[in-house]
mmCIF file of C-alpha atoms and ligand atoms in Angstrom:
data_model
loop_
_atom_site.group_PDB
_atom_site.id
_atom_site.type_symbol
_atom_site.label_atom_id
_atom_site.label_comp_id
_atom_site.label_asym_id
_atom_site.label_seq_id
_atom_site.Cartn_x
_atom_site.Cartn_y
_atom_site.Cartn_z
ATOM 1 C CA MET A 1 39.832 -28.948 -34.267
ATOM 2 C CA PRO A 2 38.362 -29.283 -37.857
ATOM 3 C CA ASN A 3 34.197 -28.781 -38.634
ATOM 4 C CA ARG A 4 33.146 -31.673 -40.428
ATOM 5 C CA MET A 5 36.228 -34.286 -38.384
ATOM 6 C CA ARG A 6 36.702 -37.077 -40.265
ATOM 7 C CA ILE A 7 37.453 -40.294 -38.368
ATOM 8 C CA ALA A 8 39.865 -43.462 -39.204
ATOM 9 C CA ILE A 9 38.020 -47.129 -37.347
ATOM 10 C CA ASN A 10 39.784 -50.495 -36.691
ATOM 11 C CA THR A 11 39.540 -53.718 -34.363
ATOM 12 C CA GLY A 12 43.042 -55.465 -33.564
ATOM 13 C CA GLY A 13 44.547 -58.089 -31.656
ATOM 14 C CA GLY A 14 41.542 -61.421 -31.024
ATOM 15 C CA ASP A 15 38.014 -60.061 -31.030
ATOM 16 C CA ALA A 16 36.272 -59.683 -28.462
ATOM 17 C CA PRO A 17 31.226 -59.660 -28.273
ATOM 18 C CA GLY A 18 30.782 -55.860 -28.647
ATOM 19 C CA LEU A 19 33.497 -55.214 -30.818
ATOM 20 C CA ASN A 20 30.334 -54.498 -33.293
ATOM 21 C CA ALA A 21 28.739 -52.852 -30.497
ATOM 22 C CA VAL A 22 31.593 -49.777 -29.730
ATOM 23 C CA ILE A 23 31.099 -48.909 -34.707
ATOM 24 C CA TYR A 24 27.532 -48.773 -34.190
ATOM 25 C CA ALA A 25 27.820 -46.602 -31.113
ATOM 26 C CA VAL A 26 30.725 -44.351 -33.093
ATOM 27 C CA VAL A 27 28.875 -44.253 -36.475
ATOM 28 C CA MET A 28 25.749 -43.072 -34.732
ATOM 29 C CA ALA A 29 27.685 -40.093 -32.822
ATOM 30 C CA ALA A 30 29.889 -39.187 -35.241
ATOM 31 C CA HIS A 31 26.354 -38.624 -37.275
ATOM 32 C CA GLY A 32 25.097 -35.930 -35.112
ATOM 33 C CA ARG A 33 27.615 -34.223 -35.372
ATOM 34 C CA GLY A 34 27.955 -33.932 -38.818
ATOM 35 C CA TRP A 35 31.351 -35.513 -39.345
ATOM 36 C CA GLU A 36 32.248 -38.697 -40.638
ATOM 37 C CA VAL A 37 33.843 -42.754 -39.989
ATOM 38 C CA HIS A 38 35.525 -44.789 -42.626
ATOM 39 C CA GLY A 39 36.240 -48.806 -40.800
ATOM 40 C CA ILE A 40 39.915 -49.838 -41.018
ATOM 41 C CA GLN A 41 40.280 -53.352 -42.470
ATOM 42 C CA GLN A 42 42.170 -55.813 -40.666
ATOM 43 C CA GLY A 43 43.759 -53.751 -38.050
ATOM 44 C CA TYR A 44 46.737 -51.594 -39.031
ATOM 45 C CA ALA A 45 46.634 -53.901 -42.805
ATOM 46 C CA GLY A 46 44.411 -51.616 -43.764
ATOM 47 C CA LEU A 47 45.948 -48.938 -44.154
ATOM 48 C CA PHE A 48 48.729 -50.668 -46.087
ATOM 49 C CA ASP A 49 45.659 -51.349 -48.329
ATOM 50 C CA THR A 50 43.883 -48.663 -48.410
ATOM 51 C CA SER A 51 41.813 -50.187 -51.161
ATOM 52 C CA LYS A 52 39.524 -51.810 -48.611
ATOM 53 C CA ILE A 53 38.384 -48.366 -46.010
ATOM 54 C CA THR A 54 34.590 -47.655 -46.224
ATOM 55 C CA PRO A 55 32.822 -45.236 -45.214
ATOM 56 C CA LEU A 56 30.716 -46.486 -42.543
ATOM 57 C CA THR A 57 26.866 -45.165 -42.753
ATOM 58 C CA PRO A 58 24.213 -45.178 -40.460
ATOM 59 C CA GLU A 59 22.430 -47.263 -42.663
ATOM 60 C CA LYS A 60 25.587 -49.446 -42.706
ATOM 61 C CA VAL A 61 26.454 -50.207 -39.320
ATOM 62 C CA ALA A 62 22.735 -50.683 -39.031
ATOM 63 C CA GLY A 63 21.728 -54.433 -36.895
ATOM 64 C CA ILE A 64 25.259 -54.469 -35.610
ATOM 65 C CA MET A 65 25.666 -53.995 -32.175
ATOM 66 C CA SER A 66 24.032 -57.097 -32.069
ATOM 67 C CA HIS A 67 26.150 -59.454 -33.717
ATOM 68 C CA GLY A 68 30.231 -61.421 -32.418
ATOM 69 C CA GLY A 69 33.189 -60.593 -34.186
ATOM 70 C CA THR A 70 33.445 -56.978 -36.233
ATOM 71 C CA ILE A 71 33.014 -56.021 -39.271
ATOM 72 C CA LEU A 72 35.761 -54.718 -40.539
ATOM 73 C CA GLY A 73 37.718 -58.490 -39.406
ATOM 74 C CA THR A 74 41.123 -58.113 -37.384
ATOM 75 C CA THR A 75 44.366 -59.954 -36.054
ATOM 76 C CA ASN A 76 47.425 -60.675 -33.799
ATOM 77 C CA LYS A 77 49.075 -60.794 -36.584
ATOM 78 C CA GLY A 78 49.678 -57.081 -37.584
ATOM 79 C CA ASP A 79 52.188 -55.174 -36.118
ATOM 80 C CA PRO A 80 53.241 -52.093 -38.650
ATOM 81 C CA PHE A 81 56.611 -51.581 -36.078
ATOM 82 C CA ARG A 82 57.120 -55.171 -37.847
ATOM 83 C CA ARG A 83 55.608 -56.487 -41.288
ATOM 84 C CA PRO A 84 56.906 -59.599 -42.157
ATOM 85 C CA HIS A 85 58.219 -60.379 -45.718
ATOM 86 C CA GLU A 86 59.085 -63.513 -47.589
ATOM 87 C CA ARG A 87 62.496 -63.213 -49.104
ATOM 88 C CA PRO A 88 62.956 -65.868 -51.943
ATOM 89 C CA ASP A 89 65.294 -68.243 -49.781
ATOM 90 C CA GLY A 90 61.644 -68.509 -48.466
ATOM 91 C CA THR A 91 62.701 -66.828 -44.937
ATOM 92 C CA ILE A 92 61.541 -63.857 -44.113
ATOM 93 C CA GLU A 93 62.480 -60.813 -43.291
ATOM 94 C CA TYR A 94 60.470 -58.280 -40.961
ATOM 95 C CA ARG A 95 60.800 -54.359 -41.629
ATOM 96 C CA ASP A 96 59.046 -51.175 -39.530
ATOM 97 C CA GLU A 97 56.894 -49.250 -42.086
ATOM 98 C CA SER A 98 54.660 -47.521 -40.051
ATOM 99 C CA ASP A 99 55.512 -44.656 -41.570
ATOM 100 C CA LYS A 100 54.680 -45.505 -44.303
ATOM 101 C CA LEU A 101 50.674 -46.082 -42.658
ATOM 102 C CA VAL A 102 51.745 -42.816 -40.805
ATOM 103 C CA GLU A 103 52.278 -41.047 -43.889
ATOM 104 C CA ASN A 104 49.597 -42.934 -46.162
ATOM 105 C CA PHE A 105 46.928 -42.261 -43.328
ATOM 106 C CA LYS A 106 47.939 -38.300 -43.067
ATOM 107 C CA ARG A 107 47.569 -38.296 -46.701
ATOM 108 C CA LEU A 108 43.552 -39.524 -46.037
ATOM 109 C CA GLY A 109 43.335 -36.541 -45.046
ATOM 110 C CA PHE A 110 42.056 -38.617 -41.196
ATOM 111 C CA ASP A 111 42.312 -36.640 -38.405
ATOM 112 C CA VAL A 112 41.744 -39.106 -35.234
ATOM 113 C CA LEU A 113 42.250 -42.710 -35.439
ATOM 114 C CA ILE A 114 39.351 -44.649 -32.557
ATOM 115 C CA ALA A 115 41.871 -47.925 -32.275
ATOM 116 C CA LEU A 116 39.102 -51.020 -30.079
ATOM 117 C CA GLY A 117 42.365 -52.932 -29.059
ATOM 118 C CA GLY A 118 43.682 -54.936 -25.804
ATOM 119 C CA ASP A 119 47.455 -54.399 -24.600
ATOM 120 C CA GLY A 120 48.964 -54.946 -28.010
ATOM 121 C CA SER A 121 46.906 -53.053 -29.820
ATOM 122 C CA LEU A 122 46.593 -50.228 -27.961
ATOM 123 C CA SER A 123 50.738 -50.785 -27.869
ATOM 124 C CA LEU A 124 51.367 -50.081 -31.345
ATOM 125 C CA ALA A 125 48.259 -46.896 -30.661
ATOM 126 C CA HIS A 126 50.884 -45.265 -28.869
ATOM 127 C CA ARG A 127 53.536 -45.552 -30.962
ATOM 128 C CA LEU A 128 51.508 -44.047 -33.926
ATOM 129 C CA SER A 129 50.828 -41.350 -31.919
ATOM 130 C CA LEU A 130 54.938 -40.634 -30.557
ATOM 131 C CA LYS A 131 55.055 -40.131 -34.967
ATOM 132 C CA GLY A 132 52.085 -38.059 -34.752
ATOM 133 C CA MET A 133 48.838 -39.961 -35.603
ATOM 134 C CA PRO A 134 46.110 -38.935 -33.231
ATOM 135 C CA VAL A 135 44.462 -41.779 -31.616
ATOM 136 C CA VAL A 136 41.060 -41.880 -29.447
ATOM 137 C CA GLY A 137 41.599 -45.888 -27.467
ATOM 138 C CA VAL A 138 38.305 -47.834 -26.500
ATOM 139 C CA PRO A 139 39.553 -51.094 -24.520
ATOM 140 C CA LYS A 140 38.736 -54.255 -25.841
ATOM 141 C CA THR A 141 39.883 -57.845 -24.590
ATOM 142 C CA ILE A 142 37.282 -60.553 -23.271
ATOM 143 C CA ASP A 143 40.529 -61.165 -20.760
ATOM 144 C CA ASN A 144 39.348 -58.346 -18.816
ATOM 145 C CA ASP A 145 42.970 -57.367 -18.109
ATOM 146 C CA LEU A 146 43.710 -54.156 -18.535
ATOM 147 C CA ALA A 147 44.850 -51.173 -16.615
ATOM 148 C CA GLN A 148 43.340 -47.623 -15.530
ATOM 149 C CA THR A 149 39.152 -49.944 -17.134
ATOM 150 C CA GLN A 150 36.907 -50.464 -14.200
ATOM 151 C CA SER A 151 35.447 -54.067 -17.156
ATOM 152 C CA THR A 152 36.547 -54.302 -21.022
ATOM 153 C CA PHE A 153 33.558 -54.876 -22.743
ATOM 154 C CA GLY A 154 33.618 -58.808 -24.062
ATOM 155 C CA PHE A 155 35.273 -59.952 -20.563
ATOM 156 C CA ASP A 156 30.615 -60.151 -19.385
ATOM 157 C CA THR A 157 29.835 -62.328 -22.778
ATOM 158 C CA ALA A 158 33.081 -64.519 -22.162
ATOM 159 C CA VAL A 159 32.015 -64.960 -18.449
ATOM 160 C CA THR A 160 28.848 -65.671 -19.260
ATOM 161 C CA THR A 161 29.703 -68.469 -22.282
ATOM 162 C CA ALA A 162 31.738 -69.744 -19.916
ATOM 163 C CA THR A 163 29.952 -69.865 -17.361
ATOM 164 C CA GLU A 164 27.052 -71.714 -19.378
ATOM 165 C CA CYS A 165 29.547 -74.280 -20.299
ATOM 166 C CA ILE A 166 30.518 -75.293 -15.829
ATOM 167 C CA ASP A 167 26.874 -75.434 -15.244
ATOM 168 C CA LYS A 168 26.283 -78.789 -17.796
ATOM 169 C CA LEU A 169 30.023 -79.737 -16.390
ATOM 170 C CA HIS A 170 27.253 -81.093 -13.389
ATOM 171 C CA SER A 171 25.667 -83.529 -14.726
ATOM 172 C CA THR A 172 28.381 -84.980 -16.719
ATOM 173 C CA ALA A 173 30.293 -85.614 -14.119
ATOM 174 C CA SER A 174 27.634 -86.844 -11.593
ATOM 175 C CA ALA A 175 26.132 -89.673 -13.389
ATOM 176 C CA HIS A 176 29.612 -90.890 -14.035
ATOM 177 C CA GLU A 177 31.516 -90.238 -10.272
ATOM 178 C CA ARG A 178 34.315 -87.968 -12.608
ATOM 179 C CA ILE A 179 36.638 -85.299 -11.786
ATOM 180 C CA MET A 180 35.970 -82.289 -14.398
ATOM 181 C CA VAL A 181 38.790 -79.954 -15.177
ATOM 182 C CA VAL A 182 38.020 -76.904 -17.021
ATOM 183 C CA GLU A 183 40.759 -74.471 -18.961
ATOM 184 C CA VAL A 184 39.622 -70.944 -19.848
ATOM 185 C CA MET A 185 41.036 -67.987 -21.168
ATOM 186 C CA GLY A 186 42.662 -64.585 -20.122
ATOM 187 C CA ARG A 187 45.942 -64.718 -20.899
ATOM 188 C CA TYR A 188 48.241 -63.986 -18.322
ATOM 189 C CA ALA A 189 45.009 -62.991 -15.740
ATOM 190 C CA GLY A 190 42.182 -65.180 -13.584
ATOM 191 C CA TRP A 191 39.026 -62.843 -14.890
ATOM 192 C CA ILE A 192 37.814 -65.761 -16.434
ATOM 193 C CA ALA A 193 37.915 -68.156 -14.301
ATOM 194 C CA LEU A 194 37.574 -67.048 -11.068
ATOM 195 C CA HIS A 195 34.318 -64.945 -12.576
ATOM 196 C CA SER A 196 33.078 -68.114 -14.213
ATOM 197 C CA GLY A 197 34.602 -70.436 -11.726
ATOM 198 C CA VAL A 198 32.240 -68.996 -8.703
ATOM 199 C CA SER A 199 29.503 -68.454 -10.114
ATOM 200 C CA GLY A 200 29.912 -72.011 -11.974
ATOM 201 C CA ASP A 201 29.659 -73.739 -8.419
ATOM 202 C CA ALA A 202 33.639 -74.783 -9.048
ATOM 203 C CA ASP A 203 35.373 -76.829 -6.140
ATOM 204 C CA VAL A 204 38.785 -76.017 -7.434
ATOM 205 C CA ILE A 205 39.474 -72.883 -9.263
ATOM 206 C CA LEU A 206 43.745 -72.190 -10.358
ATOM 207 C CA ILE A 207 44.542 -68.990 -11.806
ATOM 208 C CA PRO A 208 48.030 -67.369 -12.701
ATOM 209 C CA GLU A 209 47.890 -65.413 -10.113
ATOM 210 C CA ILE A 210 48.448 -67.551 -7.211
ATOM 211 C CA PRO A 211 50.644 -70.330 -7.328
ATOM 212 C CA PHE A 212 48.730 -74.108 -6.626
ATOM 213 C CA ASP A 213 49.900 -77.241 -4.979
ATOM 214 C CA MET A 214 48.363 -79.840 -6.537
ATOM 215 C CA ASP A 215 47.942 -81.885 -2.850
ATOM 216 C CA LYS A 216 46.652 -78.702 -1.729
ATOM 217 C CA VAL A 217 43.151 -79.822 -5.258
ATOM 218 C CA CYS A 218 43.496 -83.499 -4.000
ATOM 219 C CA ARG A 219 43.080 -82.745 -1.343
ATOM 220 C CA ARG A 220 40.298 -80.272 -1.371
ATOM 221 C CA LEU A 221 38.079 -83.361 -3.661
ATOM 222 C CA GLY A 222 38.843 -85.411 -1.828
ATOM 223 C CA ASP A 223 36.153 -83.374 0.809
ATOM 224 C CA ASN A 224 33.867 -84.082 -1.516
ATOM 225 C CA GLU A 225 33.960 -87.647 -1.496
ATOM 226 C CA ILE A 226 33.404 -87.178 2.798
ATOM 227 C CA ARG A 227 30.556 -84.889 1.929
ATOM 228 C CA GLY A 228 28.770 -87.695 -0.326
ATOM 229 C CA LYS A 229 30.109 -85.582 -3.570
ATOM 230 C CA ARG A 230 31.720 -87.799 -5.790
ATOM 231 C CA TYR A 231 32.699 -85.824 -8.401
ATOM 232 C CA GLY A 232 34.598 -82.500 -8.218
ATOM 233 C CA ILE A 233 34.995 -79.383 -10.689
ATOM 234 C CA VAL A 234 38.275 -77.361 -11.585
ATOM 235 C CA VAL A 235 38.265 -74.598 -13.245
ATOM 236 C CA VAL A 236 41.825 -73.252 -14.741
ATOM 237 C CA ALA A 237 42.686 -70.923 -16.683
ATOM 238 C CA GLU A 238 45.192 -71.104 -19.345
ATOM 239 C CA GLY A 239 47.796 -68.925 -17.490
ATOM 240 C CA ALA A 240 47.691 -69.687 -13.933
ATOM 241 C CA LYS A 241 51.302 -72.482 -13.679
ATOM 242 C CA VAL A 242 53.087 -75.548 -13.444
ATOM 243 C CA ASP A 243 55.361 -75.174 -11.292
ATOM 244 C CA GLY A 244 56.690 -71.716 -12.271
ATOM 245 C CA GLY A 245 55.830 -72.054 -15.636
ATOM 246 C CA LEU A 246 53.148 -71.468 -18.265
ATOM 247 C CA VAL A 247 52.510 -74.506 -20.727
ATOM 248 C CA THR A 248 52.236 -73.180 -24.107
ATOM 249 C CA LYS A 249 51.830 -74.527 -27.302
ATOM 250 C CA ALA A 250 53.376 -74.201 -30.952
ATOM 251 C CA ASN A 251 53.001 -71.563 -32.628
ATOM 252 C CA ASP A 252 55.024 -70.415 -35.942
ATOM 253 C CA ASP A 253 51.714 -68.286 -36.932
ATOM 254 C CA VAL A 254 54.826 -65.821 -38.978
ATOM 255 C CA GLY A 255 54.426 -62.140 -37.556
ATOM 256 C CA ARG A 256 52.530 -63.330 -34.447
ATOM 257 C CA SER A 257 54.955 -61.888 -30.539
ATOM 258 C CA GLU A 258 52.827 -63.385 -28.737
ATOM 259 C CA VAL A 259 52.881 -67.460 -27.292
ATOM 260 C CA MET A 260 50.242 -68.983 -27.507
ATOM 261 C CA LEU A 261 49.043 -70.354 -24.130
ATOM 262 C CA GLY A 262 47.225 -73.630 -23.661
ATOM 263 C CA GLY A 263 47.183 -77.615 -22.193
ATOM 264 C CA VAL A 264 47.559 -76.662 -18.155
ATOM 265 C CA ALA A 265 43.694 -78.866 -17.542
ATOM 266 C CA GLU A 266 45.346 -81.206 -19.095
ATOM 267 C CA TRP A 267 48.365 -81.230 -16.992
ATOM 268 C CA VAL A 268 46.036 -80.902 -13.863
ATOM 269 C CA ALA A 269 43.260 -83.860 -15.078
ATOM 270 C CA LYS A 270 46.467 -86.341 -15.284
ATOM 271 C CA GLU A 271 47.464 -85.163 -12.255
ATOM 272 C CA ILE A 272 44.883 -85.648 -10.536
ATOM 273 C CA HIS A 273 43.869 -89.211 -11.500
ATOM 274 C CA LYS A 274 47.372 -90.344 -10.786
ATOM 275 C CA ARG A 275 46.551 -89.217 -7.589
ATOM 276 C CA THR A 276 43.836 -89.816 -6.518
ATOM 277 C CA GLY A 277 43.147 -93.024 -9.084
ATOM 278 C CA LYS A 278 39.840 -91.106 -10.014
ATOM 279 C CA GLU A 279 38.566 -90.808 -12.696
ATOM 280 C CA THR A 280 39.457 -87.596 -15.032
ATOM 281 C CA ARG A 281 38.278 -85.895 -17.962
ATOM 282 C CA SER A 282 40.045 -81.906 -19.371
ATOM 283 C CA LEU A 283 37.979 -79.517 -21.930
ATOM 284 C CA VAL A 284 39.509 -75.998 -23.105
ATOM 285 C CA LEU A 285 36.432 -74.026 -24.485
ATOM 286 C CA GLY A 286 39.119 -72.378 -25.945
ATOM 287 C CA HIS A 287 37.972 -69.688 -28.829
ATOM 288 C CA LEU A 288 33.505 -70.299 -28.445
ATOM 289 C CA GLN A 289 33.729 -67.517 -25.433
ATOM 290 C CA ARG A 290 35.278 -65.096 -28.277
ATOM 291 C CA GLY A 291 31.569 -65.424 -29.755
ATOM 292 C CA GLY A 292 28.337 -64.915 -30.390
ATOM 293 C CA SER A 293 26.645 -62.066 -29.704
ATOM 294 C CA PRO A 294 27.206 -59.317 -26.224
ATOM 295 C CA THR A 295 25.274 -60.424 -23.621
ATOM 296 C CA THR A 296 23.488 -56.928 -23.041
ATOM 297 C CA TRP A 297 25.889 -55.938 -20.061
ATOM 298 C CA ASP A 298 28.808 -55.753 -23.096
ATOM 299 C CA ARG A 299 26.505 -54.924 -24.961
ATOM 300 C CA LEU A 300 26.108 -51.013 -23.209
ATOM 301 C CA LEU A 301 28.936 -51.123 -22.148
ATOM 302 C CA SER A 302 30.905 -51.018 -26.034
ATOM 303 C CA LEU A 303 28.004 -48.187 -26.274
ATOM 304 C CA ARG A 304 29.287 -45.933 -23.573
ATOM 305 C CA PHE A 305 32.276 -47.018 -24.360
ATOM 306 C CA GLY A 306 32.483 -45.875 -28.221
ATOM 307 C CA ALA A 307 29.879 -42.689 -28.040
ATOM 308 C CA ALA A 308 32.974 -41.251 -25.090
ATOM 309 C CA ALA A 309 35.296 -42.007 -27.326
ATOM 310 C CA VAL A 310 33.375 -39.274 -29.970
ATOM 311 C CA ARG A 311 33.231 -37.039 -26.959
ATOM 312 C CA PHE A 312 36.574 -36.966 -25.837
ATOM 313 C CA ILE A 313 37.288 -36.362 -29.438
ATOM 314 C CA ALA A 314 35.488 -33.324 -29.324
ATOM 315 C CA GLU A 315 36.188 -31.761 -26.652
ATOM 316 C CA GLY A 316 40.203 -32.093 -28.591
ATOM 317 C CA LYS A 317 41.448 -35.596 -26.339
ATOM 318 C CA ARG A 318 43.726 -37.098 -27.826
ATOM 319 C CA ASN A 319 45.614 -39.826 -27.146
ATOM 320 C CA VAL A 320 43.849 -41.008 -24.460
ATOM 321 C CA MET A 321 41.945 -44.525 -24.130
ATOM 322 C CA VAL A 322 38.562 -44.582 -22.476
ATOM 323 C CA ALA A 323 38.219 -45.954 -18.729
ATOM 324 C CA TRP A 324 35.198 -47.368 -17.500
ATOM 325 C CA GLN A 325 35.768 -45.439 -13.814
ATOM 326 C CA PRO A 326 32.231 -46.278 -12.466
ATOM 327 C CA PRO A 327 30.049 -44.143 -12.250
ATOM 328 C CA GLU A 328 31.615 -41.722 -15.557
ATOM 329 C CA MET A 329 34.418 -42.829 -18.377
ATOM 330 C CA LYS A 330 36.818 -40.903 -18.446
ATOM 331 C CA ALA A 331 39.825 -40.186 -21.553
ATOM 332 C CA VAL A 332 42.599 -42.224 -19.265
ATOM 333 C CA PRO A 333 46.689 -41.209 -21.611
ATOM 334 C CA ILE A 334 47.562 -44.308 -23.121
ATOM 335 C CA PRO A 335 51.504 -44.278 -21.508
ATOM 336 C CA ASP A 336 49.353 -45.350 -18.111
ATOM 337 C CA VAL A 337 47.586 -48.286 -19.125
ATOM 338 C CA ILE A 338 50.413 -49.982 -21.583
ATOM 339 C CA GLY A 339 52.272 -52.736 -20.557
ATOM 340 C CA ARG A 340 50.516 -52.798 -17.152
ATOM 341 C CA SER A 341 48.214 -55.879 -16.802
ATOM 342 C CA LYS A 342 45.564 -55.769 -14.185
ATOM 343 C CA LEU A 343 45.358 -59.284 -12.165
ATOM 344 C CA VAL A 344 42.966 -59.691 -10.186
ATOM 345 C CA PRO A 345 43.792 -59.087 -5.784
ATOM 346 C CA THR A 346 44.423 -61.987 -4.102
ATOM 347 C CA ASP A 347 42.777 -59.858 -1.452
ATOM 348 C CA SER A 348 39.722 -59.233 -2.667
ATOM 349 C CA ASP A 349 35.502 -59.256 -1.794
ATOM 350 C CA THR A 350 36.109 -62.241 -5.035
ATOM 351 C CA ILE A 351 38.588 -64.027 -3.080
ATOM 352 C CA GLN A 352 37.452 -63.726 -0.049
ATOM 353 C CA THR A 353 33.936 -65.155 -1.172
ATOM 354 C CA CYS A 354 34.971 -68.422 -2.789
ATOM 355 C CA ARG A 355 37.185 -68.635 0.180
ATOM 356 C CA ASP A 356 34.097 -68.667 2.883
ATOM 357 C CA LEU A 357 31.862 -70.931 -0.081
ATOM 358 C CA GLY A 358 34.316 -73.422 0.586
ATOM 359 C CA ILE A 359 36.398 -72.785 -3.118
ATOM 360 C CA SER A 360 39.793 -73.940 -2.809
ATOM 361 C CA PHE A 361 42.484 -72.095 -5.216
ATOM 362 C CA GLY A 362 45.099 -75.312 -4.913
ATOM 363 C CA ASP A 363 47.347 -72.837 -1.736
HETATM 364 O O1 F6P B 401 42.949 -62.437 -26.193
HETATM 365 C C1 F6P B 401 42.036 -62.561 -26.226
HETATM 366 C C2 F6P B 401 43.225 -64.538 -25.791
HETATM 367 O O2 F6P B 401 41.332 -64.850 -26.509
HETATM 368 C C3 F6P B 401 42.951 -64.844 -24.611
HETATM 369 O O3 F6P B 401 42.710 -65.053 -24.001
HETATM 370 C C4 F6P B 401 43.890 -65.785 -25.678
HETATM 371 O O4 F6P B 401 45.025 -66.370 -25.106
HETATM 372 C C5 F6P B 401 44.276 -65.469 -26.575
HETATM 373 O O5 F6P B 401 43.269 -64.164 -27.039
HETATM 374 C C6 F6P B 401 44.333 -66.874 -28.604
HETATM 375 O O6 F6P B 401 45.093 -65.629 -29.539
HETATM 376 P P1 F6P B 401 44.409 -67.045 -30.804
HETATM 377 O O7 F6P B 401 43.249 -66.355 -30.947
HETATM 378 O O8 F6P B 401 45.779 -66.075 -31.453
HETATM 379 O O9 F6P B 401 44.466 -68.759 -30.738
#
């Protein structure tokens, strides 16, 4: 291992609160070892347009730990194996330019890439590692759906924001005697809906892991009336399935491979109104859940992830992801993580707690 390591770092996919805290910890831990850290802009795109690669020093990262977003920028359209190019007739052609990327990485003298990403970005990191680019991954996503790690950073902040919003809905729902149906993020997993729903005192929580029946949802809301509570709160995960299928939005973003979820809350609200006659409104919290400062919990988790990534590099570990397996940070092979969504176990204590509290999953 060279004495003075040259580390590259990037942030890929949707942003998550805590990205800057990880970057801060990586820079400080590397600097303490006399190593260099260089920031790659816009996910993997910055390894094509290398002019914007910036050395990251303790001075450059001072004060960023508490900021949301990422100082490196990010994208979910940056697949180097499928880069879009416009043909003269306006149609799009996709080219595999991964060899060029790895060549640039080597030419710039980098030893390891620290890739902060979710399943998509880590899958790309793994494929690039097979082409000779050593990587260490850090598990980022508000969705908390990555395998092998108890939690990802960004999740706690998203849940905190969603819970605060649900708290606020109670007073307006009660004043108007309405049912409020709130859609939260989480892709194919119900973690955000479950944690914010139970903490925000919802009556019904709908998650992808538990198929729901609208009759049962309406019956549970009817129980509120019997008990003198003339309003109701339904929290629905964007990935909750209607008739076994996802509710999606049209999307023509060039270079994006993931479907865009959205609209299930509106569907649920209309069904509730149709079946109960009760005034019902839906809202989508959307990107509010990804914004703002990381909570103290996420900040600490992010700092621990970043410092552990540097320690693992110092120990010679490569092509691994830092995983929080309490009480320790472990280095797990990236193939053990990718393509294996961590879903909510339907027999978990939190699910059981909800049921004991009288919260319905519509099942
Ligand atoms: O994976 C994070 C996430 O926020 C999901 O919860 C959501 O479905 C998706 O990203 C939204 O992506 P975009 O910001 O591209 O609309």
